[in-house]
C-alpha atoms as a PDB file:
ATOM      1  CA  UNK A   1     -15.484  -5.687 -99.297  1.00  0.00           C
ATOM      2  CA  UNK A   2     -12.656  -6.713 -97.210  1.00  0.00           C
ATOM      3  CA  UNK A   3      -9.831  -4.349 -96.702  1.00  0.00           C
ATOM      4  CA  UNK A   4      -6.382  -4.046 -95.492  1.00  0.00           C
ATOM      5  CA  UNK A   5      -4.513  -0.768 -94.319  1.00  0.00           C
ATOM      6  CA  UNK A   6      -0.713  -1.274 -93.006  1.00  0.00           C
ATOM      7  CA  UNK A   7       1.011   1.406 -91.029  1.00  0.00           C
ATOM      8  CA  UNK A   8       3.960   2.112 -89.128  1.00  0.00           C
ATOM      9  CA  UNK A   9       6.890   1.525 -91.113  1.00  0.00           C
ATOM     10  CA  UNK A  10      10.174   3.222 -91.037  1.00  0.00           C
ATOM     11  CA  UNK A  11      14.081   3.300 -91.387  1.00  0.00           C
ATOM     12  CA  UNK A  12      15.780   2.757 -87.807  1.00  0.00           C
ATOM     13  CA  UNK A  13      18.571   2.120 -86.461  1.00  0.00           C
ATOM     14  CA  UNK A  14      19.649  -1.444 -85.056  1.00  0.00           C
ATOM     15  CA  UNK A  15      18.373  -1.904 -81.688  1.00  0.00           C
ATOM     16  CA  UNK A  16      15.055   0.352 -82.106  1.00  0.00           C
ATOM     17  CA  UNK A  17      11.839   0.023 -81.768  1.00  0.00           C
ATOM     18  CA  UNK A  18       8.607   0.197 -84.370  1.00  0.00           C
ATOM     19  CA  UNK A  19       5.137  -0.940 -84.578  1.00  0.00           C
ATOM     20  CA  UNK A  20       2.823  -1.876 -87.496  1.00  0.00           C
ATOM     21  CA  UNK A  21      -0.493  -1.519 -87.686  1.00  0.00           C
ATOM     22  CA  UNK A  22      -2.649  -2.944 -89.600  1.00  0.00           C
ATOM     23  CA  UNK A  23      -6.742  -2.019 -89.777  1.00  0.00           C
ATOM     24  CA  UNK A  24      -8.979  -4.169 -91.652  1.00  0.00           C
ATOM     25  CA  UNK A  25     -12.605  -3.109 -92.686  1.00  0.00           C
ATOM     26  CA  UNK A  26     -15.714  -5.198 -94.047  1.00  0.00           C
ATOM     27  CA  UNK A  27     -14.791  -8.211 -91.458  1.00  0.00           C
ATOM     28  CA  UNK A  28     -16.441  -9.649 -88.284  1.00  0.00           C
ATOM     29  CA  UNK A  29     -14.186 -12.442 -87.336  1.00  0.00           C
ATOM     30  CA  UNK A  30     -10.528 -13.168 -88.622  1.00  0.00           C
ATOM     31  CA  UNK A  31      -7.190 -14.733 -88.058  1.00  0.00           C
ATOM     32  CA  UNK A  32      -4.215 -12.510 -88.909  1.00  0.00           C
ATOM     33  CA  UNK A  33      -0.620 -12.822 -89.704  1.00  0.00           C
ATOM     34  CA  UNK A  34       2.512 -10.610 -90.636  1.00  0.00           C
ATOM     35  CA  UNK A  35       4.556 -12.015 -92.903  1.00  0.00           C
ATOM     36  CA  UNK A  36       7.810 -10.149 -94.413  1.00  0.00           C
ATOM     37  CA  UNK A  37       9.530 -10.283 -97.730  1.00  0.00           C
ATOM     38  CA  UNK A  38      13.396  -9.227 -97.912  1.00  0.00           C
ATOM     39  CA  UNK A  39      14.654  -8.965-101.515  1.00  0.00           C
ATOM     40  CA  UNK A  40      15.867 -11.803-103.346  1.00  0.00           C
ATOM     41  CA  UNK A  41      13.984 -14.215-100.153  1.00  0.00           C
ATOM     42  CA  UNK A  42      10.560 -15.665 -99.817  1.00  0.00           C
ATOM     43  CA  UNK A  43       7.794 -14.469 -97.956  1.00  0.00           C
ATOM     44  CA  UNK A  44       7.970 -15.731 -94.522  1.00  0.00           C
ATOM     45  CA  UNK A  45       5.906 -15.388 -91.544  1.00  0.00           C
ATOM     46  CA  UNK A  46       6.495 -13.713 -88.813  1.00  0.00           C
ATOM     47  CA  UNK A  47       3.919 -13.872 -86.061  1.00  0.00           C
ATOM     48  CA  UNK A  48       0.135 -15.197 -86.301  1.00  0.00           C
ATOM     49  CA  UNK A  49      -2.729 -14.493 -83.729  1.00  0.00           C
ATOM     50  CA  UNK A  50      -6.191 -16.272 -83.347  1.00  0.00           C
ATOM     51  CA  UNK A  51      -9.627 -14.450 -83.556  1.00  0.00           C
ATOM     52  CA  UNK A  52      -9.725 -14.029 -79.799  1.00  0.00           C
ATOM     53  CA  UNK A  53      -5.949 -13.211 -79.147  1.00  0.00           C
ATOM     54  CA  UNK A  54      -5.216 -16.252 -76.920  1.00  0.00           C
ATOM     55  CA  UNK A  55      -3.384 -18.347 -79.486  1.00  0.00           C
ATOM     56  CA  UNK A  56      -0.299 -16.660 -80.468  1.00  0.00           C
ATOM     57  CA  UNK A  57       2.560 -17.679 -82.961  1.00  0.00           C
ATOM     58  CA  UNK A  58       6.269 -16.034 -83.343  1.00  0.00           C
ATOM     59  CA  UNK A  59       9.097 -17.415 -85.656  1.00  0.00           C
ATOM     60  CA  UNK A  60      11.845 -18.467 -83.982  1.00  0.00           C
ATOM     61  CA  UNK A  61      13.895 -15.396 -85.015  1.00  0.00           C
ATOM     62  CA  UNK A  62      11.526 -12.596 -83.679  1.00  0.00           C
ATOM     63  CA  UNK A  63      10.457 -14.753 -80.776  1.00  0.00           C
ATOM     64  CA  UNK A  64      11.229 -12.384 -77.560  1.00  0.00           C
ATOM     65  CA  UNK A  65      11.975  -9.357 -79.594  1.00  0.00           C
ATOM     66  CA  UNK A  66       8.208  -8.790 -81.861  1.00  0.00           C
ATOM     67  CA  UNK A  67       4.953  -9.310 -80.121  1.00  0.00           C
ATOM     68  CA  UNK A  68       1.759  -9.644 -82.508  1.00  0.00           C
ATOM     69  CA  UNK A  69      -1.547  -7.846 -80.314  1.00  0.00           C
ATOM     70  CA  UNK A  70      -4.924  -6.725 -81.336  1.00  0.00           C
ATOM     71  CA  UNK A  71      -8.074  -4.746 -80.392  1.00  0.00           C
ATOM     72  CA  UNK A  72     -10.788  -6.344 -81.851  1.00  0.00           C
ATOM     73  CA  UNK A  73     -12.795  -3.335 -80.722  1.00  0.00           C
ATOM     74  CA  UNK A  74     -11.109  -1.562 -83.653  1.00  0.00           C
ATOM     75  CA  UNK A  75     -10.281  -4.606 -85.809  1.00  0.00           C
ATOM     76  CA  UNK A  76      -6.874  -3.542 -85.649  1.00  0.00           C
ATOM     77  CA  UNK A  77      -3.867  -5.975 -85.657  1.00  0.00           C
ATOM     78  CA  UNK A  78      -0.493  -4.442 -84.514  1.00  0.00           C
ATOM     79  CA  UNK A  79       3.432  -6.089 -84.921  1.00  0.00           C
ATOM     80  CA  UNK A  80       6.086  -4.313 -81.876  1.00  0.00           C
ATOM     81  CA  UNK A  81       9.171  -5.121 -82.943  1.00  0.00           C
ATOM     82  CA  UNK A  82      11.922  -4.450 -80.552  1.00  0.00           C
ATOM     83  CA  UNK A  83      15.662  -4.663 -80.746  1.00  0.00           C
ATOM     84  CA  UNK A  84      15.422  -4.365 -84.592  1.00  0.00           C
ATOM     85  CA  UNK A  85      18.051  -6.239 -86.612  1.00  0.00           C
ATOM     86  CA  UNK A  86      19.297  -5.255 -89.785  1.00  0.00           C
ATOM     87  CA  UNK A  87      18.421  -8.875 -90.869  1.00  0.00           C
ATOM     88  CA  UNK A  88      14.619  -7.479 -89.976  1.00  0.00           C
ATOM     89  CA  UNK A  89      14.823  -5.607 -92.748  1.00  0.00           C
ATOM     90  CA  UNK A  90      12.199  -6.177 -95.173  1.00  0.00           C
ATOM     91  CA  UNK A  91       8.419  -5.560 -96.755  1.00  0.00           C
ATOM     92  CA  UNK A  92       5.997  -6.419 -94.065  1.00  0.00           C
ATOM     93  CA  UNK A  93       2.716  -7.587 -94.713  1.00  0.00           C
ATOM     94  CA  UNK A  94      -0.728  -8.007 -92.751  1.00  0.00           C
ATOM     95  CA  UNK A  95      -2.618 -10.867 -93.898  1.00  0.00           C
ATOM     96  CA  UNK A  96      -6.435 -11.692 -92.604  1.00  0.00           C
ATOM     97  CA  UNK A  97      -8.679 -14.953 -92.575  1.00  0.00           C
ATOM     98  CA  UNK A  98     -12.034 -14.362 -91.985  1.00  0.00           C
ATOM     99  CA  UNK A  99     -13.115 -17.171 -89.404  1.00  0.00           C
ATOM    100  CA  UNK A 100     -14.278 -17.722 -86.297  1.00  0.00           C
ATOM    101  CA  UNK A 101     -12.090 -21.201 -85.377  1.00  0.00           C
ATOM    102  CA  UNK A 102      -9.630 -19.737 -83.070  1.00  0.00           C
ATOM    103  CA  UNK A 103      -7.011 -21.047 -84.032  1.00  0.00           C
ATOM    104  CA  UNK A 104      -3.313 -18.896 -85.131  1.00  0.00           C
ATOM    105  CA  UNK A 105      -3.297 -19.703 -88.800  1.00  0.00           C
ATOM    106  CA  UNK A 106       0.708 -20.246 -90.043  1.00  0.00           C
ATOM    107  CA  UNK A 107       1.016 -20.602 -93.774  1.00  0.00           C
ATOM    108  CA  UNK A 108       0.747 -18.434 -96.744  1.00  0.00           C
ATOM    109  CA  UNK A 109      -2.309 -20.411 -98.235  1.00  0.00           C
ATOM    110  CA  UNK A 110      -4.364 -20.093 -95.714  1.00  0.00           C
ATOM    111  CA  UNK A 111      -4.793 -16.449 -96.051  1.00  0.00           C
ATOM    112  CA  UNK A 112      -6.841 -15.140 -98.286  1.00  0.00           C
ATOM    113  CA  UNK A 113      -7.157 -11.245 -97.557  1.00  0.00           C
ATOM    114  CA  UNK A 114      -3.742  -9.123 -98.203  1.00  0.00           C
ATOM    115  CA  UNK A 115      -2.328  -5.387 -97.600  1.00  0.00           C
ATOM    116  CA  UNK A 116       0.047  -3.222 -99.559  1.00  0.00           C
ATOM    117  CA  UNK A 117       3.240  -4.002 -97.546  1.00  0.00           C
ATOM    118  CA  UNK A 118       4.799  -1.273 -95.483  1.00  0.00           C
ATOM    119  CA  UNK A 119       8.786  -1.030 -95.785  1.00  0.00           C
ATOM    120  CA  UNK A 120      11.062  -1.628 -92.437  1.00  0.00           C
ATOM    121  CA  UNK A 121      14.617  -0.927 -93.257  1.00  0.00           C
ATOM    122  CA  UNK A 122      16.965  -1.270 -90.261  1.00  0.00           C
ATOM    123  CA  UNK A 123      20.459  -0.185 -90.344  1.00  0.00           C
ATOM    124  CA  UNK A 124      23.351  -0.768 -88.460  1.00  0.00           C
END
């Protein structure tokens, strides 16, 4: 049984600093992804990473500021977020495919494993 445990979430000032974690259990192999949910919006992704951690993928508005990282060691998949916007603000998500393609995976569907969310809330 597959499973998904987010951590790491706060309420922060703009210009801060966090990082999510998320550990996933009952998996050898897997593509992950953040995504985030702001009220009232879709989910959106935010960053993707391959199996091995050499094919990486940022949205346009985290690119330079949130860097996606794991440690496959401890099938762990972490977000840093730097210089937090309050626009950042939202219900992040870790999402998992179990694979071993290594390839970043980029769209909703494609995931098929899912954690509880873990609130961000930046303020300015």
């Amino acid at each position: 049984q597959v499973r998904l445990v987010e951590s790491g979430g706060g309420s922060v000032q703009a210009g801060d600093s966090l990082t999510l974690s998320c550990a996933a259990s009952g998996v050898l192999s897997f593509a992950a992804g953040w995504f985030r949910q702001a009220p009232g919006k879709e989910r959106e992704i935010v960053a993707a990473l391959s199996w091995s951690g050499r094919r990486a993928y940022h949205t346009d508005s985290v690119r330079g500021r949130f860097t996606i990282s794991r440690d496959n060691a401890k099938n762990t998949v972490f977000l840093q977020m730097n210089s937090l916007k309050p626009e950042d603000t939202a219900l992040y998500y870790c999402a998992i495919k179990q694979t071993w393609s290594d390839y970043a995976r980029l769209t909703f569907g494609e995931y098929s494993n899912w954690g509880q969310g873990t609130q961000v809330t930046v303020s300015s």
